[in-house]
Short mmCIF file of C-alpha atoms and ligand atoms in Angstrom, two decimals:
data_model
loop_
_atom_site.label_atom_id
_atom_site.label_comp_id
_atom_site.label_asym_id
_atom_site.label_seq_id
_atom_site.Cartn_x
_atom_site.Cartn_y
_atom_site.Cartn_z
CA UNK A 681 11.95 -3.36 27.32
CA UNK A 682 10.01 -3.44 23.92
CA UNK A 683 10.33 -6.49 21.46
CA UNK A 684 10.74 -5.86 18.23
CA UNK A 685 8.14 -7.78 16.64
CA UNK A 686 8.82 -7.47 13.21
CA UNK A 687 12.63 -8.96 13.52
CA UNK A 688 12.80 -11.93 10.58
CA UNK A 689 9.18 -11.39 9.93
CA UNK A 690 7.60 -11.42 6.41
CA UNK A 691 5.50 -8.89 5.23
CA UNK A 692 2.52 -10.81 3.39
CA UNK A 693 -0.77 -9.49 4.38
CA UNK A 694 -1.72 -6.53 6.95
CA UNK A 695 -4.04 -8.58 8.93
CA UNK A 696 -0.68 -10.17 10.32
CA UNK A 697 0.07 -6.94 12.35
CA UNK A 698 -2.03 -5.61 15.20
CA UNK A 699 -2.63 -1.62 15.74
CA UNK A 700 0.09 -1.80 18.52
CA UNK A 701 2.70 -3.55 15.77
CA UNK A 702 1.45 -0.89 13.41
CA UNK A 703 2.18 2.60 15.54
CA UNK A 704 5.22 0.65 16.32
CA UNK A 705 6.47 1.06 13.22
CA UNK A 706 5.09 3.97 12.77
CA UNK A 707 6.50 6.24 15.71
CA UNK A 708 9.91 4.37 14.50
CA UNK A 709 9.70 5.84 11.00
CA UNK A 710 9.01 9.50 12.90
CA UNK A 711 12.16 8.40 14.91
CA UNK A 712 14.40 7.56 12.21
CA UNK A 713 13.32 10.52 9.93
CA UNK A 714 15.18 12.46 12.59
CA UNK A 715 18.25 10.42 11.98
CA UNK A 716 21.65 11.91 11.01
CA UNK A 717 22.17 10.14 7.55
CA UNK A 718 25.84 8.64 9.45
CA UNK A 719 22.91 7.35 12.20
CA UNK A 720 20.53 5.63 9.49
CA UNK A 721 23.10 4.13 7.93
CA UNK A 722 24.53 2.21 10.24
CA UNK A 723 20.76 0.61 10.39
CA UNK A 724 20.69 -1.67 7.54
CA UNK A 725 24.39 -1.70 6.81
CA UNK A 726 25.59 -4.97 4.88
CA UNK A 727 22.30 -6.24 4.08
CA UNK A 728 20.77 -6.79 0.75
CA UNK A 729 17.45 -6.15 -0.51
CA UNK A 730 16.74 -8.37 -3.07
CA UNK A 731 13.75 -7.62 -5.47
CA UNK A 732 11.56 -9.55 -7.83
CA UNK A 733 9.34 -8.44 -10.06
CA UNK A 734 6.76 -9.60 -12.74
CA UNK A 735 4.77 -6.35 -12.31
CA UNK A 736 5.96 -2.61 -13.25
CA UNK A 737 6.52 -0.63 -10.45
CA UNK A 738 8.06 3.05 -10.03
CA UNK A 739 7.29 4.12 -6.21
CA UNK A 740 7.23 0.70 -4.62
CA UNK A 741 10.71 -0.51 -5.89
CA UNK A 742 11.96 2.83 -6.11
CA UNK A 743 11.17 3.59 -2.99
CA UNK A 744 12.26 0.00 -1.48
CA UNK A 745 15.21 0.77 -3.44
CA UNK A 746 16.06 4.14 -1.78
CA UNK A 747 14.71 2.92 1.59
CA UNK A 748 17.45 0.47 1.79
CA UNK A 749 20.25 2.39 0.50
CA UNK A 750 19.21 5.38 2.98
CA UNK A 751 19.99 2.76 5.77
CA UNK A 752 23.17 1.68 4.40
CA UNK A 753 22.03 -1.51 2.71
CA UNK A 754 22.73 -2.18 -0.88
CA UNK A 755 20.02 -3.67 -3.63
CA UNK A 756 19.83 -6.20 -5.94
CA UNK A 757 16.94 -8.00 -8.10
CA UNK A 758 14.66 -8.03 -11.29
CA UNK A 759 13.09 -5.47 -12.60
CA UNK A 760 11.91 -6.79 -15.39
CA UNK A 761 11.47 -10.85 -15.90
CA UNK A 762 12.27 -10.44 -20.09
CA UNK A 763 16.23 -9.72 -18.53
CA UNK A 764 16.09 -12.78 -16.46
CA UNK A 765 15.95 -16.40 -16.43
CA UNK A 766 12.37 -15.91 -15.99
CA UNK A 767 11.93 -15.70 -19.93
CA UNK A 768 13.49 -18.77 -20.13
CA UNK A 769 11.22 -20.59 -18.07
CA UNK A 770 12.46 -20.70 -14.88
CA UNK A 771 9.38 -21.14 -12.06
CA UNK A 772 8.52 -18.52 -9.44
CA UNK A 773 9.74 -21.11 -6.85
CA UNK A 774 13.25 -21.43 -8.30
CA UNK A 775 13.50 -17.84 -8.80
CA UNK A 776 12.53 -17.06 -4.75
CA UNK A 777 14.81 -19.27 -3.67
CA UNK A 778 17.97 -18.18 -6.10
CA UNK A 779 17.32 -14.51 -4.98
CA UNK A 780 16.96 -16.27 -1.19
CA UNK A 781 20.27 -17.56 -1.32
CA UNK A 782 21.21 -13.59 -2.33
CA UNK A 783 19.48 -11.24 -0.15
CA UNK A 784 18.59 -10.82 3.34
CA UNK A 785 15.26 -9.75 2.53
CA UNK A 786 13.15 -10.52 -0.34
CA UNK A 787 10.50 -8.02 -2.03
CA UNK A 788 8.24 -9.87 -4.60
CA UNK A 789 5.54 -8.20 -6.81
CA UNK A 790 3.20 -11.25 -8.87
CA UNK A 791 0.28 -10.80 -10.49
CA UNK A 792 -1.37 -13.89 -8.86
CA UNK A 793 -2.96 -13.78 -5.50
CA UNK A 794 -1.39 -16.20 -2.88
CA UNK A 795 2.26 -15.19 -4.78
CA UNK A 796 3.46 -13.68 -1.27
CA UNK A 797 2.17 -16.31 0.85
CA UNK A 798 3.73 -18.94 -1.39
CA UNK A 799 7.52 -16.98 -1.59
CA UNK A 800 7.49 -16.63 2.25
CA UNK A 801 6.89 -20.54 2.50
CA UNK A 802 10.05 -21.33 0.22
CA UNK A 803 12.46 -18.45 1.46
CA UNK A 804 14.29 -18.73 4.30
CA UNK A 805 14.45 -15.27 4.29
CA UNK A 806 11.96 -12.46 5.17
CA UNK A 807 9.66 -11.83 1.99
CA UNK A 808 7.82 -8.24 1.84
CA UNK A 809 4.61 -8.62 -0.44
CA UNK A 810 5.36 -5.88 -3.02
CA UNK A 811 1.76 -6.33 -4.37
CA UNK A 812 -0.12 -9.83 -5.20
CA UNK A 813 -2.49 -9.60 -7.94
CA UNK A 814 -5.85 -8.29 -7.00
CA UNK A 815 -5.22 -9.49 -3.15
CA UNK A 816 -3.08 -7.40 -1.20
CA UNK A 817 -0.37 -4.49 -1.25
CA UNK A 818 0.43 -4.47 2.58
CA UNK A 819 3.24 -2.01 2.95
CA UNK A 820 1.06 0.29 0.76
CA UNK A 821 -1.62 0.12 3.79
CA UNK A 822 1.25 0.54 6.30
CA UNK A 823 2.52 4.30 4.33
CA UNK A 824 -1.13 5.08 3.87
CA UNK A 825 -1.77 4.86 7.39
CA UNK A 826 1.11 6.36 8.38
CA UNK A 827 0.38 9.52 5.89
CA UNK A 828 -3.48 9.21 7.62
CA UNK A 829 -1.99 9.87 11.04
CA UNK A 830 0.38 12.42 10.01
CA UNK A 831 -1.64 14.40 8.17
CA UNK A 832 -4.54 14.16 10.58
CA UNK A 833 -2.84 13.75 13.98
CA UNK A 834 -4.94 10.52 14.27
CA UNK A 835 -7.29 7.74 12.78
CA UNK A 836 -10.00 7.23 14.95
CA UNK A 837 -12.94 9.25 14.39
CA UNK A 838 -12.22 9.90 10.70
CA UNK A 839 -14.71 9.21 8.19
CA UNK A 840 -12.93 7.92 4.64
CA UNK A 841 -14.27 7.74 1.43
CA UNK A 842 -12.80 4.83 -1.01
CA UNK A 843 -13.26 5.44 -4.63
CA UNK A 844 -13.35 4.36 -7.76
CA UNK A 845 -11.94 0.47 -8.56
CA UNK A 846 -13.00 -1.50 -5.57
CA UNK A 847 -13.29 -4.79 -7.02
CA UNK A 848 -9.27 -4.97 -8.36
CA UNK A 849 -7.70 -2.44 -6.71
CA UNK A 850 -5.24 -4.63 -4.53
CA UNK A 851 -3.83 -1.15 -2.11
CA UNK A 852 -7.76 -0.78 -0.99
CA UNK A 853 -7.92 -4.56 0.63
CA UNK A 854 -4.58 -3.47 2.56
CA UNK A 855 -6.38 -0.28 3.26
CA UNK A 856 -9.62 -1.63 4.87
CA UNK A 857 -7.78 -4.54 6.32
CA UNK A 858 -5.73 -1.80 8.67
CA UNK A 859 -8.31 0.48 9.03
CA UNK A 860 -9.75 -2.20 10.46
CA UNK A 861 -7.59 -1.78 13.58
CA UNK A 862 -9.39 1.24 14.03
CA UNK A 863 -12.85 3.03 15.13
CA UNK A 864 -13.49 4.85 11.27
CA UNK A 865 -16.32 5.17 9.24
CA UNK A 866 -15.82 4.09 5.67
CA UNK A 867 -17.55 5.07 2.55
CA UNK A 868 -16.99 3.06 -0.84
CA UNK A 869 -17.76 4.70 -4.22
CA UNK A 870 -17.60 2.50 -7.12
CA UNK A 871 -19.41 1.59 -10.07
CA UNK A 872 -21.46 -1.35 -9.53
CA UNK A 873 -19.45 -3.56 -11.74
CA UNK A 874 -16.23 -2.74 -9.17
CA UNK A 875 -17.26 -3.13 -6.16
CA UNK A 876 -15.54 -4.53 -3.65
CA UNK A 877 -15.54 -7.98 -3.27
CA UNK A 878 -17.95 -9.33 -0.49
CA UNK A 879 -15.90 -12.46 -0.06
CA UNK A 880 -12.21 -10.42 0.76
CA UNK A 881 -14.26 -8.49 3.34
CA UNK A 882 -16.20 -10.66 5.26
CA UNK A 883 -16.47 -10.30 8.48
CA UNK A 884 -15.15 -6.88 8.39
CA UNK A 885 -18.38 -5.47 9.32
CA UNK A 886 -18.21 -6.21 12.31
CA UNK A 887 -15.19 -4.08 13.24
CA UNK A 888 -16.06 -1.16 10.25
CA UNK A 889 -18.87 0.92 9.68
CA UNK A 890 -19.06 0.28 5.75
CA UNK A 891 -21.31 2.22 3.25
CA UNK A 892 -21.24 1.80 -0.42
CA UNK A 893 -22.39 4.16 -3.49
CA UNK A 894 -22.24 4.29 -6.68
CA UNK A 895 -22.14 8.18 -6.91
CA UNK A 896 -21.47 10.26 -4.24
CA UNK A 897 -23.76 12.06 -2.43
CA UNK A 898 -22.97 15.93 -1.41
CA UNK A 899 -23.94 15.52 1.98
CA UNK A 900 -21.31 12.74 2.54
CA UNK A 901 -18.94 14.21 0.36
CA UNK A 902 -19.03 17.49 2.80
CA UNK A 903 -18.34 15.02 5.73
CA UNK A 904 -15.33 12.98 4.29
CA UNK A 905 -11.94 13.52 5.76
CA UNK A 906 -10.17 11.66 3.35
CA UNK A 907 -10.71 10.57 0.04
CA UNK A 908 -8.83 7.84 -0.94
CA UNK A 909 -9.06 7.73 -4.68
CA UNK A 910 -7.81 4.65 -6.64
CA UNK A 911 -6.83 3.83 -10.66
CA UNK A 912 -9.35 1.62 -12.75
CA UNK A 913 -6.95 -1.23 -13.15
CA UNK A 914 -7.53 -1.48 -16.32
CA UNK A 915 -4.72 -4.72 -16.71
CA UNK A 916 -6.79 -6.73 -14.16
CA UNK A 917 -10.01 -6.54 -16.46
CA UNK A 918 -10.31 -10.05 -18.27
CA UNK A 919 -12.65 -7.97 -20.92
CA UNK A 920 -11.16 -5.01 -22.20
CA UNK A 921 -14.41 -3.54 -23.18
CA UNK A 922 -15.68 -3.77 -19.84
CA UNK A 923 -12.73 -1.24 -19.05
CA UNK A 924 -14.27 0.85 -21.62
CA UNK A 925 -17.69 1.36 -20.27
CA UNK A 926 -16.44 2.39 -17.09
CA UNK A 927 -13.27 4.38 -17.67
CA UNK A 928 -13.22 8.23 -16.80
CA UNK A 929 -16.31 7.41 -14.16
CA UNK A 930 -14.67 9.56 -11.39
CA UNK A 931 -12.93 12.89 -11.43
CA UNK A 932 -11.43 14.64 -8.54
CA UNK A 933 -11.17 18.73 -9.24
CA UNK A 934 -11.70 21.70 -8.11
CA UNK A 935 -15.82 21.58 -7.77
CA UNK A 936 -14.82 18.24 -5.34
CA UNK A 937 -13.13 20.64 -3.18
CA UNK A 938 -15.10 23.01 -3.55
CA UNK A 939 -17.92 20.51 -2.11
CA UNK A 940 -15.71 19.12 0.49
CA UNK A 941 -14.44 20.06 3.64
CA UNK A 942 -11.55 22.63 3.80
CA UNK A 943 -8.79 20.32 4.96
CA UNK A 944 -9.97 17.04 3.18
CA UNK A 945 -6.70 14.72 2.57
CA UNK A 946 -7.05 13.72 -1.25
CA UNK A 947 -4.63 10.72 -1.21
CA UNK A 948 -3.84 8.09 -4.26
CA UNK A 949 -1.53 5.30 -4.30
CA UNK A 950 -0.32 6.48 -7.51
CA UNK A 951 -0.20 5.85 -10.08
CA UNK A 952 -3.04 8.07 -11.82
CA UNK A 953 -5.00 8.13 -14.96
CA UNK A 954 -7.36 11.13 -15.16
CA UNK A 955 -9.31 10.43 -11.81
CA UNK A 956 -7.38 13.08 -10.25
CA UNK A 957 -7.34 16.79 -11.90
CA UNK A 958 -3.74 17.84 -12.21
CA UNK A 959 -5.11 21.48 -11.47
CA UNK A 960 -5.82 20.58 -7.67
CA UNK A 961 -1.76 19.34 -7.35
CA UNK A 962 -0.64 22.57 -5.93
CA UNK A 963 -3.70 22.98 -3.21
CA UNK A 964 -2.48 21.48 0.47
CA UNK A 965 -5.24 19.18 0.20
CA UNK A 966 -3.60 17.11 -2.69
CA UNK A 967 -1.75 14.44 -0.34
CA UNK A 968 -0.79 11.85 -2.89
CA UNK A 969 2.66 12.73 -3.13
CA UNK A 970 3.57 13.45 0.53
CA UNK A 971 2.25 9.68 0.65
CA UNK A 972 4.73 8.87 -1.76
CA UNK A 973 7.30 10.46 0.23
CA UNK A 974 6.14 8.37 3.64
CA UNK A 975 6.69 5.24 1.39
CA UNK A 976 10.35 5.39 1.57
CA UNK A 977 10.80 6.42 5.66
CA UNK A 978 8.03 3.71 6.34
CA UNK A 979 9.76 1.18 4.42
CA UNK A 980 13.61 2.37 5.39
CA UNK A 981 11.79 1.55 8.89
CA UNK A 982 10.70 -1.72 7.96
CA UNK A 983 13.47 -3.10 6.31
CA UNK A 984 15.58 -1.63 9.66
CA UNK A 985 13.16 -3.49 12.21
CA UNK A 986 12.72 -6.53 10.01
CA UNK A 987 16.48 -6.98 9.64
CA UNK A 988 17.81 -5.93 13.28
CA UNK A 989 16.58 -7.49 16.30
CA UNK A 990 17.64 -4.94 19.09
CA UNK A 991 16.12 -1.90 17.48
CA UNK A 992 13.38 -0.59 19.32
N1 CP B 1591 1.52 2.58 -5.36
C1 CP B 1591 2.20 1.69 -6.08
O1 CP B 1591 2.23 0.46 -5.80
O2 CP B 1591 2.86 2.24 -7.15
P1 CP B 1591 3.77 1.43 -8.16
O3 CP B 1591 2.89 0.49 -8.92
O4 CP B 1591 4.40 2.47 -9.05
O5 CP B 1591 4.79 0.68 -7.36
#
């Protein structure tokens, strides 16, 4: 019989989960999709998501939000620390374990690195990093994935291009840390000032082919199957004019897919500035908000494996 490996488990970095834990969860989101709604929601029925946030967020608590309540579950948490005891001082540490005491699962978003690592030590409950600082996004990696394999019936083989904020962009270290797990070529495009950072990849290498630009060349550009394009994180920049010189450097449009190849996945975390021309939303190669879509069934999945232990 399969274990189900991600019973009581927290969610704090994607280099906790192997491939096999990953198409796990990913051939039981394809399973559950096919759910009656009376079937799904006896998955997560009586259990409470509880959410903290010091971040904004629309898809990831939205969409942890109507993950849980498609299961049966019910929500609660803080959407904004100004409407909480957060504003009057209370720590992180006191907060994670008030909403511990709460929830049956806890989703924090921080802005410092180490935030998830440090929640998942104090709660006795399962904590889902919702996004820590500049470090990690992991259940971002796990629906980007998942939309990788759906939309191209598979991950090895692929060559992926990565571009635009390397150096802050938190979903792109989730993203390379899974595609890890897999035989893929990668391409990063970045200005120089944004690459990625050297240290939060080491040893990657050895498992990734890795090539980095600064502008993309045609010839690669005709080769990519995916471009992954991310937001200049402009909040992360600890000199505004810095942002300035480098805002605006990449566009996706119409000439990009004009250059690429006919089925090229454009995909985004979301959410975008101007790096990706509204004009190409309607063309089957705009992906980003399918993705958006396999956020909530990959994370109704998770929260449903995380807090049963005979699903399988
Ligand atoms: N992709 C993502 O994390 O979006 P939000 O910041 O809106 O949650």
């Amino acid at each position: 019989m399969t274990t189900n490996h991600y019973y009581d488990r927290d969610v704090v970095s994607i280099r906790d989960f192997t491939r096999d834990e990953l198409e796990f969860l990913f051939n039981f989101t394809d399973k559950i999709s096919n759910f009656s709604r009376t079937e799904r929601s006896e998955l997560g029925k009586g259990r409470t998501l509880g959410s903290i946030y010091y971040e904004p967020s629309t898809r990831t608590r939205m969409s942890f939000e109507a993950a849980i309540s498609s299961i049966g579950g019910s929500s609660i948490g803080i959407t904004d620390p100004k409407s909480s005891s957060i504003e009057k001082g209370e720590s992180l540490s006191d907060t994670v374990r008030i909403m511990d005491l709460y929830s049956d699962v806890l989703v924090l978003r921080h802005p410092l690195d180490g935030s998830g690592r440090f929640a998942s030590e104090l709660s006795t409950n399962p904590v889902i990093n919702a996004g820590s600082g500049s470090e990690e996004h992991p259940t971002q990696a796990m629906l980007d994935l998942y939309t990788i394999y759906k939309e191209k019936g598979k991950i090895d083989g692929l060559r992926i291009g990565i571009i635009g904020d390397l150096k802050y962009g938190r979903t792109i270290y989730s993203l390379v840390y899974g595609l890890a797990n897999y035989n893929v070529d990668i391409r990063l495009i970045s200005p120089p000032t944004l690459s990625i950072r050297k240290e939060s990849i080491y040893g990657m290498e050895r498992k990734l082919k890795i090539h980095e630009y600064s502008e993309l060349p045609e010839d690669i550009l005709s080769t990519l199957d995916v471009i992954y394009v991310t937001r200049i994180q402009r909040e992360r920049f600890p000199d505004i004019q810095e942002y300035e010189k480098v805002k605006g450097t990449y566009t996706i449009d119409q000439t990009t897919l004009d250059k690429s190849k006919t089925d090229v996945s454009i995909m985004h975390p979301l959410p975008r500035l101007d790096e990706i021309s509204h004009s190409i939303d309607s063309t089957n190669n705009a992906t980003y908000f399918r993705q958006a879509a396999n956020g909530k069934e990959i994370r109704a999945a998770l929260l449903a494996l995380i807090t049963n232990e005979d699903l399988v």
